[in-house]
């Protein structure tokens, strides 16, 4: 039986959880008593430190990860004649961003082992689309769970067919490319940009927040313009400024948004970024422990890797080895206050996307991945006692293992 001596049975164990300490509280408090709550020095500092941490030339902070995707699509020229591809196993924002721009969306099926975009299926779909003169403008590829997708293959295919590549790196802050471990995700010169989220369950948090990294100065400047109404105060680019116009003068050059990050959020982000390495070490340690201690169970475990940021620890059921259903395991854990989760319901099966013409059977590998996956609790402050309780509880669910 699980050892419950050091924990109360009512203690809930979420699948993920933010890590806030006194230094975060001090950073936010300091900002609150400063002259600027937004558009002050903290956001620019956070951008600089983030770009440096990742190894990208520029980082542009925005209000959330969805806004990061939306603005990057717009800054790359997407409009209502456009077409964006992504894969069904992601949060719906990966597809919604294209719909905000009025573009059409289609999907590329995934690799059942990882849930990430399958380069072989991408290659086939690109070849077909090329013959039909229906290539997408943009591919949004997702680093699912914090594991790098097969970047070199995907980026090469995008280059061959003239498709712009956006990395949805919402899960992957702190990870490196599987194909090139010397590069942190967000720093690759072969994608147009990478987008991040600072929702509390991601690698670091600002409450709500997001970031775009890119090596393109032009793209970064466009993003900075669009996140603040399309308004500029840069004297070098003014179109109609008159000698009698003073320092109040500004011009709106595009239809932008208020997608800014405020300085209170950025102050928290800077404080969190300073501890990102320790968060990553803790997540890797938890993942390695799961991999070792669940190895004898009839479950398919994620590949052991230190390249991942381990945003999720996702196992898959193996129907050839056990009759226990995913639902039964999920319910068993929920009854013990262990909040396992499922990532993700395939986007194309959502009622909104079905109304656009997609059918549940359109992407069968995504469906198979979805029906078998289960995310176990992983977050920096997961205690050994709680992790052991999760492991023992899973073992209890497999009576014959
Ligand atoms: C969290 C997430 C987003 C959206 O980020 P928000 O900050 O919540 O808007 C986009 N894509 C993926 C894969 C995510 O997990």
Tab-separated table of C-alpha atoms and ligand atoms in Angstrom:
chain	number	residue	atom	x	y	z
A	1	UNK	CA	0.000	0.000	0.000
A	2	UNK	CA	1.123	3.596	-0.538
A	3	UNK	CA	2.991	5.075	2.400
A	4	UNK	CA	0.728	7.848	3.602
A	5	UNK	CA	2.431	8.455	6.912
A	6	UNK	CA	4.038	11.709	5.810
A	7	UNK	CA	1.112	13.130	3.884
A	8	UNK	CA	-2.540	13.763	4.492
A	9	UNK	CA	-4.934	11.860	2.201
A	10	UNK	CA	-6.618	15.183	1.388
A	11	UNK	CA	-3.377	16.691	0.024
A	12	UNK	CA	-3.989	17.248	-3.640
A	13	UNK	CA	-1.195	16.601	-6.088
A	14	UNK	CA	-1.803	18.665	-9.242
A	15	UNK	CA	-0.316	17.665	-12.589
A	16	UNK	CA	1.628	20.925	-12.582
A	17	UNK	CA	2.150	23.866	-10.246
A	18	UNK	CA	4.005	27.184	-10.176
A	19	UNK	CA	7.003	27.794	-7.884
A	20	UNK	CA	6.808	31.150	-6.072
A	21	UNK	CA	9.251	32.181	-3.351
A	22	UNK	CA	10.137	35.299	-1.324
A	23	UNK	CA	12.407	36.667	-4.052
A	24	UNK	CA	9.443	36.693	-6.474
A	25	UNK	CA	7.268	38.487	-3.927
A	26	UNK	CA	10.049	41.044	-3.261
A	27	UNK	CA	10.510	41.688	-7.007
A	28	UNK	CA	6.794	42.289	-7.560
A	29	UNK	CA	6.483	44.452	-4.434
A	30	UNK	CA	9.434	46.573	-5.555
A	31	UNK	CA	7.796	47.148	-8.946
A	32	UNK	CA	4.467	48.061	-7.326
A	33	UNK	CA	6.094	50.922	-5.417
A	34	UNK	CA	8.125	52.141	-8.435
A	35	UNK	CA	6.991	54.928	-10.812
A	36	UNK	CA	6.043	52.482	-13.594
A	37	UNK	CA	3.517	49.660	-13.465
A	38	UNK	CA	3.621	49.254	-17.238
A	39	UNK	CA	5.861	50.461	-20.083
A	40	UNK	CA	8.688	51.061	-17.617
A	41	UNK	CA	12.160	49.511	-17.437
A	42	UNK	CA	11.221	45.975	-16.236
A	43	UNK	CA	9.744	44.697	-19.511
A	44	UNK	CA	12.751	45.827	-21.586
A	45	UNK	CA	15.100	44.257	-19.020
A	46	UNK	CA	13.143	41.005	-19.037
A	47	UNK	CA	13.288	40.903	-22.838
A	48	UNK	CA	17.051	41.418	-22.811
A	49	UNK	CA	17.677	38.788	-20.154
A	50	UNK	CA	15.335	36.318	-21.840
A	51	UNK	CA	16.995	36.766	-25.250
A	52	UNK	CA	20.370	36.239	-23.632
A	53	UNK	CA	19.231	33.154	-21.683
A	54	UNK	CA	17.799	31.505	-24.784
A	55	UNK	CA	20.542	32.732	-27.116
A	56	UNK	CA	18.310	34.595	-29.581
A	57	UNK	CA	19.070	38.038	-30.969
A	58	UNK	CA	15.741	39.528	-29.867
A	59	UNK	CA	12.899	38.734	-27.472
A	60	UNK	CA	9.563	40.581	-27.531
A	61	UNK	CA	7.319	40.294	-24.461
A	62	UNK	CA	3.536	40.115	-24.886
A	63	UNK	CA	0.442	39.561	-22.771
A	64	UNK	CA	0.256	35.773	-23.170
A	65	UNK	CA	1.428	32.847	-25.298
A	66	UNK	CA	-1.647	32.975	-27.535
A	67	UNK	CA	-0.981	36.652	-28.329
A	68	UNK	CA	2.623	35.647	-29.113
A	69	UNK	CA	1.366	33.174	-31.744
A	70	UNK	CA	-1.240	35.586	-33.129
A	71	UNK	CA	1.208	38.490	-33.513
A	72	UNK	CA	3.916	36.286	-35.015
A	73	UNK	CA	1.461	35.043	-37.661
A	74	UNK	CA	0.500	38.664	-38.479
A	75	UNK	CA	4.105	39.881	-38.485
A	76	UNK	CA	4.959	37.108	-40.971
A	77	UNK	CA	2.280	38.525	-43.275
A	78	UNK	CA	-0.582	36.095	-42.637
A	79	UNK	CA	-4.005	37.393	-43.711
A	80	UNK	CA	-7.412	36.017	-44.616
A	81	UNK	CA	-6.088	34.499	-47.850
A	82	UNK	CA	-3.585	32.503	-45.823
A	83	UNK	CA	-3.259	28.904	-44.721
A	84	UNK	CA	-1.568	27.617	-41.550
A	85	UNK	CA	-0.753	24.029	-40.666
A	86	UNK	CA	-0.216	22.730	-37.159
A	87	UNK	CA	-0.719	19.325	-35.510
A	88	UNK	CA	-3.851	18.203	-33.633
A	89	UNK	CA	-2.095	17.261	-30.374
A	90	UNK	CA	-1.711	20.722	-28.862
A	91	UNK	CA	-3.609	23.319	-26.931
A	92	UNK	CA	-6.249	24.872	-29.204
A	93	UNK	CA	-4.356	28.208	-29.214
A	94	UNK	CA	-1.861	26.713	-31.713
A	95	UNK	CA	-4.644	26.663	-34.314
A	96	UNK	CA	-6.773	29.558	-33.041
A	97	UNK	CA	-3.905	32.028	-33.649
A	98	UNK	CA	-4.268	31.466	-37.392
A	99	UNK	CA	-8.061	31.810	-37.237
A	100	UNK	CA	-7.679	35.228	-35.514
A	101	UNK	CA	-5.827	36.364	-38.653
A	102	UNK	CA	-8.732	35.064	-40.760
A	103	UNK	CA	-6.565	32.311	-42.221
A	104	UNK	CA	-7.599	28.720	-42.861
A	105	UNK	CA	-6.153	25.926	-40.708
A	106	UNK	CA	-5.189	22.374	-41.559
A	107	UNK	CA	-3.352	19.719	-39.576
A	108	UNK	CA	-0.438	17.318	-39.997
A	109	UNK	CA	-0.754	14.055	-38.092
A	110	UNK	CA	1.685	13.137	-35.316
A	111	UNK	CA	4.165	10.431	-34.376
A	112	UNK	CA	2.367	8.087	-31.947
A	113	UNK	CA	5.485	7.740	-29.792
A	114	UNK	CA	5.822	11.454	-29.065
A	115	UNK	CA	2.565	13.170	-30.060
A	116	UNK	CA	4.702	15.625	-32.050
A	117	UNK	CA	4.442	16.380	-35.764
A	118	UNK	CA	5.542	13.404	-37.898
A	119	UNK	CA	8.123	14.532	-40.502
A	120	UNK	CA	7.161	11.665	-42.849
A	121	UNK	CA	3.522	12.762	-42.878
A	122	UNK	CA	4.607	16.392	-43.267
A	123	UNK	CA	6.717	15.456	-46.301
A	124	UNK	CA	3.819	13.605	-47.938
A	125	UNK	CA	1.325	16.370	-47.250
A	126	UNK	CA	3.711	19.052	-48.565
A	127	UNK	CA	4.297	17.099	-51.772
A	128	UNK	CA	0.534	16.726	-52.300
A	129	UNK	CA	-0.117	20.386	-51.491
A	130	UNK	CA	2.644	21.488	-53.840
A	131	UNK	CA	1.068	19.543	-56.737
A	132	UNK	CA	-2.307	21.074	-55.925
A	133	UNK	CA	-0.813	24.575	-55.623
A	134	UNK	CA	-2.125	24.735	-52.059
A	135	UNK	CA	0.973	25.048	-49.881
A	136	UNK	CA	0.558	26.638	-46.434
A	137	UNK	CA	2.141	30.012	-45.648
A	138	UNK	CA	3.121	28.986	-42.126
A	139	UNK	CA	3.690	25.801	-40.144
A	140	UNK	CA	3.250	26.076	-36.366
A	141	UNK	CA	5.119	23.078	-34.929
A	142	UNK	CA	4.784	22.268	-31.237
A	143	UNK	CA	7.571	21.111	-28.902
A	144	UNK	CA	5.089	18.885	-27.068
A	145	UNK	CA	5.704	18.262	-23.355
A	146	UNK	CA	9.036	20.098	-23.653
A	147	UNK	CA	10.620	17.526	-26.004
A	148	UNK	CA	12.050	18.992	-29.190
A	149	UNK	CA	10.140	17.885	-32.294
A	150	UNK	CA	12.375	16.534	-35.078
A	151	UNK	CA	13.602	20.008	-35.856
A	152	UNK	CA	16.161	19.431	-38.616
A	153	UNK	CA	13.808	17.353	-40.757
A	154	UNK	CA	10.868	19.713	-40.242
A	155	UNK	CA	12.912	22.892	-40.838
A	156	UNK	CA	14.493	21.408	-43.983
A	157	UNK	CA	11.074	20.493	-45.413
A	158	UNK	CA	9.766	23.995	-44.642
A	159	UNK	CA	12.794	25.514	-46.395
A	160	UNK	CA	12.376	23.205	-49.426
A	161	UNK	CA	8.755	24.269	-49.901
A	162	UNK	CA	9.057	27.936	-48.866
A	163	UNK	CA	6.896	27.553	-45.737
A	164	UNK	CA	7.641	29.818	-42.755
A	165	UNK	CA	8.229	27.909	-39.516
A	166	UNK	CA	6.965	29.093	-36.100
A	167	UNK	CA	7.973	26.955	-33.117
A	168	UNK	CA	5.234	26.820	-30.478
A	169	UNK	CA	7.651	26.533	-27.566
A	170	UNK	CA	5.048	27.136	-24.839
A	171	UNK	CA	6.199	23.873	-23.183
A	172	UNK	CA	9.856	24.130	-24.038
A	173	UNK	CA	11.522	26.993	-22.181
A	174	UNK	CA	14.683	25.410	-20.770
A	175	UNK	CA	14.887	22.595	-23.325
A	176	UNK	CA	17.511	22.121	-26.061
A	177	UNK	CA	17.112	20.848	-29.622
A	178	UNK	CA	17.367	17.072	-29.827
A	179	UNK	CA	19.320	17.492	-33.084
A	180	UNK	CA	21.705	20.091	-31.627
A	181	UNK	CA	22.041	20.099	-27.852
A	182	UNK	CA	24.287	23.172	-27.945
A	183	UNK	CA	21.247	25.314	-28.853
A	184	UNK	CA	18.437	26.162	-26.451
A	185	UNK	CA	14.942	25.973	-27.909
A	186	UNK	CA	14.090	29.447	-29.157
A	187	UNK	CA	17.563	30.134	-30.557
A	188	UNK	CA	17.521	28.182	-33.821
A	189	UNK	CA	18.431	30.258	-36.897
A	190	UNK	CA	16.309	28.035	-39.193
A	191	UNK	CA	12.891	29.000	-37.829
A	192	UNK	CA	11.266	32.432	-38.187
A	193	UNK	CA	10.461	32.650	-34.479
A	194	UNK	CA	9.638	30.701	-31.328
A	195	UNK	CA	6.766	31.593	-28.990
A	196	UNK	CA	6.626	31.029	-25.224
A	197	UNK	CA	3.961	31.182	-22.508
A	198	UNK	CA	4.326	32.203	-18.861
A	199	UNK	CA	1.014	30.767	-17.691
A	200	UNK	CA	1.538	29.464	-14.120
A	201	UNK	CA	1.882	25.859	-15.289
A	202	UNK	CA	4.713	26.559	-17.778
A	203	UNK	CA	8.498	26.570	-17.071
A	204	UNK	CA	8.392	30.030	-15.470
A	205	UNK	CA	5.410	32.280	-14.783
A	206	UNK	CA	4.360	35.924	-14.946
A	207	UNK	CA	0.728	35.100	-14.035
A	208	UNK	CA	-0.240	35.568	-17.663
A	209	UNK	CA	2.462	36.395	-20.193
A	210	UNK	CA	4.264	35.396	-23.343
A	211	UNK	CA	7.409	36.008	-25.381
A	212	UNK	CA	8.561	35.700	-28.976
A	213	UNK	CA	12.237	35.045	-29.738
A	214	UNK	CA	13.779	35.606	-33.161
A	215	UNK	CA	17.078	36.354	-34.855
A	216	UNK	CA	15.331	38.841	-37.161
A	217	UNK	CA	15.499	42.505	-36.123
A	218	UNK	CA	12.856	43.311	-38.703
A	219	UNK	CA	10.395	40.736	-37.325
A	220	UNK	CA	11.052	41.820	-33.725
A	221	UNK	CA	10.392	45.473	-34.587
A	222	UNK	CA	7.182	44.521	-36.359
A	223	UNK	CA	6.061	42.500	-33.309
A	224	UNK	CA	6.854	45.401	-30.967
A	225	UNK	CA	4.775	47.723	-33.158
A	226	UNK	CA	1.802	45.344	-33.358
A	227	UNK	CA	1.678	44.617	-29.619
A	228	UNK	CA	1.075	48.287	-28.877
A	229	UNK	CA	-1.720	49.395	-31.253
A	230	UNK	CA	0.607	49.680	-34.265
A	231	UNK	CA	1.743	52.996	-32.778
A	232	UNK	CA	5.336	54.255	-33.009
A	233	UNK	CA	7.195	57.172	-31.419
A	234	UNK	CA	10.433	56.438	-33.308
A	235	UNK	CA	11.457	59.781	-34.945
A	236	UNK	CA	13.310	57.962	-37.751
A	237	UNK	CA	10.149	56.423	-39.217
A	238	UNK	CA	7.627	59.277	-38.926
A	239	UNK	CA	5.689	59.888	-42.117
A	240	UNK	CA	3.786	63.130	-41.486
A	241	UNK	CA	5.620	64.835	-38.635
A	242	UNK	CA	5.557	68.642	-38.906
A	243	UNK	CA	8.242	70.948	-37.372
A	244	UNK	CA	5.567	72.316	-35.018
A	245	UNK	CA	4.836	68.811	-33.677
A	246	UNK	CA	6.383	68.305	-30.236
A	247	UNK	CA	7.309	65.338	-28.114
A	248	UNK	CA	3.643	64.350	-27.803
A	249	UNK	CA	3.649	63.260	-31.413
A	250	UNK	CA	3.107	59.617	-32.390
A	251	UNK	CA	1.846	57.819	-35.456
A	252	UNK	CA	-0.234	54.683	-35.933
A	253	UNK	CA	1.224	52.735	-38.864
A	254	UNK	CA	-0.726	49.504	-38.617
A	255	UNK	CA	-3.827	48.083	-36.925
A	256	UNK	CA	-2.178	46.678	-33.792
A	257	UNK	CA	-3.472	45.494	-30.422
A	258	UNK	CA	-2.911	46.110	-26.746
A	259	UNK	CA	-0.952	42.899	-26.216
A	260	UNK	CA	1.673	44.402	-23.900
A	261	UNK	CA	3.174	42.701	-20.876
A	262	UNK	CA	3.102	45.045	-17.867
A	263	UNK	CA	6.101	45.763	-15.643
A	264	UNK	CA	4.609	43.932	-12.649
A	265	UNK	CA	4.526	40.764	-14.743
A	266	UNK	CA	8.014	41.393	-16.146
A	267	UNK	CA	9.439	41.885	-12.632
A	268	UNK	CA	8.060	38.465	-11.696
A	269	UNK	CA	9.406	37.013	-14.947
A	270	UNK	CA	12.934	38.289	-14.282
A	271	UNK	CA	12.890	36.853	-10.793
A	272	UNK	CA	11.622	33.502	-12.110
A	273	UNK	CA	14.131	33.420	-14.983
A	274	UNK	CA	16.947	33.706	-12.456
A	275	UNK	CA	15.812	30.336	-11.022
A	276	UNK	CA	14.988	28.578	-14.313
A	277	UNK	CA	18.085	26.365	-14.160
A	278	UNK	CA	17.118	25.029	-10.738
A	279	UNK	CA	13.524	24.441	-11.937
A	280	UNK	CA	14.897	22.437	-14.881
A	281	UNK	CA	17.181	20.344	-12.682
A	282	UNK	CA	14.262	19.455	-10.411
A	283	UNK	CA	11.954	18.522	-13.317
A	284	UNK	CA	14.685	16.326	-14.868
A	285	UNK	CA	15.268	14.582	-11.567
A	286	UNK	CA	11.522	13.827	-11.201
A	287	UNK	CA	11.318	12.540	-14.804
A	288	UNK	CA	14.324	10.264	-14.304
A	289	UNK	CA	12.773	8.882	-11.105
A	290	UNK	CA	9.473	8.149	-12.843
A	291	UNK	CA	11.318	6.472	-15.715
A	292	UNK	CA	13.255	4.264	-13.291
A	293	UNK	CA	10.426	3.424	-10.871
A	294	UNK	CA	7.622	2.867	-13.417
A	295	UNK	CA	9.797	0.768	-15.737
A	296	UNK	CA	8.277	-2.599	-14.764
A	297	UNK	CA	4.663	-1.565	-15.332
A	298	UNK	CA	2.678	-2.220	-18.530
A	299	UNK	CA	2.959	1.454	-19.523
A	300	UNK	CA	4.819	3.122	-22.394
A	301	UNK	CA	7.158	5.657	-20.790
A	302	UNK	CA	8.622	8.743	-22.453
A	303	UNK	CA	12.191	8.394	-23.707
A	304	UNK	CA	14.810	9.211	-21.107
A	305	UNK	CA	16.382	12.535	-22.090
A	306	UNK	CA	17.968	15.530	-20.439
A	307	UNK	CA	17.235	17.614	-23.554
A	308	UNK	CA	13.587	18.097	-22.517
A	309	UNK	CA	12.228	20.795	-20.225
A	310	UNK	CA	9.768	18.121	-18.936
A	311	UNK	CA	6.776	20.442	-18.977
A	312	UNK	CA	4.696	17.264	-18.982
A	313	UNK	CA	5.529	13.713	-17.959
A	314	UNK	CA	3.199	11.829	-20.319
A	315	UNK	CA	2.884	8.043	-20.199
A	316	UNK	CA	0.788	5.979	-22.590
A	317	UNK	CA	-1.379	2.938	-21.891
A	318	UNK	CA	-0.333	-0.254	-23.664
A	319	UNK	CA	-3.499	-2.231	-24.537
A	320	UNK	CA	-1.376	-5.198	-25.672
A	321	UNK	CA	-0.051	-5.607	-22.113
A	322	UNK	CA	-2.930	-4.663	-19.830
A	323	UNK	CA	-6.728	-4.380	-19.851
A	324	UNK	CA	-6.682	-1.411	-17.503
A	325	UNK	CA	-8.196	1.529	-19.353
A	326	UNK	CA	-6.823	5.058	-19.268
A	327	UNK	CA	-10.143	6.208	-17.764
A	328	UNK	CA	-9.889	3.606	-14.982
A	329	UNK	CA	-6.331	4.658	-14.133
A	330	UNK	CA	-7.307	8.348	-14.270
A	331	UNK	CA	-10.324	7.791	-11.977
A	332	UNK	CA	-8.255	5.671	-9.577
A	333	UNK	CA	-5.714	8.509	-9.256
A	334	UNK	CA	-8.382	11.220	-8.976
A	335	UNK	CA	-10.022	9.334	-6.120
A	336	UNK	CA	-6.675	9.641	-4.309
A	337	UNK	CA	-6.468	13.401	-5.052
A	338	UNK	CA	-3.797	12.820	-7.688
A	339	UNK	CA	-4.736	15.113	-10.542
A	340	UNK	CA	-3.365	13.365	-13.586
A	341	UNK	CA	-4.468	14.977	-16.833
A	342	UNK	CA	-4.812	14.346	-20.574
A	343	UNK	CA	-2.871	16.415	-23.145
A	344	UNK	CA	-4.549	16.938	-25.538
A	345	UNK	CA	-8.003	16.366	-27.001
A	346	UNK	CA	-7.144	16.586	-30.746
A	347	UNK	CA	-7.904	20.146	-31.858
A	348	UNK	CA	-9.709	19.090	-35.057
A	349	UNK	CA	-12.300	17.143	-33.002
A	350	UNK	CA	-13.417	20.248	-31.092
A	351	UNK	CA	-16.953	21.320	-32.083
A	352	UNK	CA	-15.650	24.653	-33.413
A	353	UNK	CA	-13.248	22.876	-35.785
A	354	UNK	CA	-15.800	20.244	-36.784
A	355	UNK	CA	-18.020	23.099	-37.926
A	356	UNK	CA	-15.149	24.116	-40.213
A	357	UNK	CA	-15.348	20.688	-41.843
A	358	UNK	CA	-12.979	18.428	-39.903
A	359	UNK	CA	-13.995	14.905	-38.900
A	360	UNK	CA	-12.697	12.959	-35.880
A	361	UNK	CA	-11.220	10.273	-38.172
A	362	UNK	CA	-9.155	12.741	-40.214
A	363	UNK	CA	-5.966	12.286	-38.160
A	364	UNK	CA	-5.987	8.704	-36.834
A	365	UNK	CA	-2.564	8.740	-35.176
A	366	UNK	CA	-3.498	11.821	-33.155
A	367	UNK	CA	-6.678	10.010	-32.112
A	368	UNK	CA	-4.662	6.969	-31.016
A	369	UNK	CA	-2.193	9.133	-29.085
A	370	UNK	CA	-5.065	10.983	-27.406
A	371	UNK	CA	-6.858	7.796	-26.394
A	372	UNK	CA	-3.779	6.349	-24.666
A	373	UNK	CA	-1.918	9.310	-23.108
A	374	UNK	CA	-1.903	10.375	-19.461
A	375	UNK	CA	0.126	13.205	-17.875
A	376	UNK	CA	1.423	12.463	-14.373
A	377	UNK	CA	2.226	15.184	-11.820
A	378	UNK	CA	5.538	16.945	-12.461
A	379	UNK	CA	6.637	20.343	-11.149
A	380	UNK	CA	9.772	21.628	-9.410
A	381	UNK	CA	8.451	21.368	-5.841
A	382	UNK	CA	6.946	17.884	-6.202
A	383	UNK	CA	8.208	16.160	-3.061
A	384	UNK	CA	9.740	12.696	-2.984
A	385	UNK	CA	6.934	11.560	-0.642
A	386	UNK	CA	4.258	12.793	-3.048
A	387	UNK	CA	6.008	11.322	-6.076
A	388	UNK	CA	6.332	7.971	-4.292
A	389	UNK	CA	2.625	8.140	-3.482
A	390	UNK	CA	1.843	8.700	-7.174
A	391	UNK	CA	4.091	5.798	-8.188
A	392	UNK	CA	2.687	3.414	-5.546
A	393	UNK	CA	-0.872	4.409	-6.437
A	394	UNK	CA	-0.251	3.620	-10.113
A	395	UNK	CA	1.234	0.249	-9.116
A	396	UNK	CA	-1.902	-0.498	-7.080
A	397	UNK	CA	-4.025	0.173	-10.148
A	398	UNK	CA	-2.269	-2.642	-12.038
A	399	UNK	CA	-3.122	-5.583	-9.763
A	400	UNK	CA	-1.119	-8.182	-11.700
A	401	UNK	CA	1.971	-6.133	-12.483
B	1	LIG	C1	-0.066	27.333	-22.901
B	1	LIG	C2	0.004	27.111	-24.358
B	1	LIG	C3	-0.270	28.108	-25.302
B	1	LIG	C4	-0.911	29.424	-24.950
B	1	LIG	O1	-0.289	30.140	-23.979
B	1	LIG	P1	-1.161	31.145	-23.055
B	1	LIG	O2	-0.085	31.932	-22.367
B	1	LIG	O3	-1.990	30.325	-22.138
B	1	LIG	O4	-1.975	31.994	-23.977
B	1	LIG	C5	-0.038	27.840	-26.644
B	1	LIG	N1	0.410	26.646	-27.043
B	1	LIG	C6	0.658	25.651	-26.178
B	1	LIG	C7	1.178	24.357	-26.688
B	1	LIG	C8	0.440	25.833	-24.802
B	1	LIG	O5	0.645	24.837	-23.949
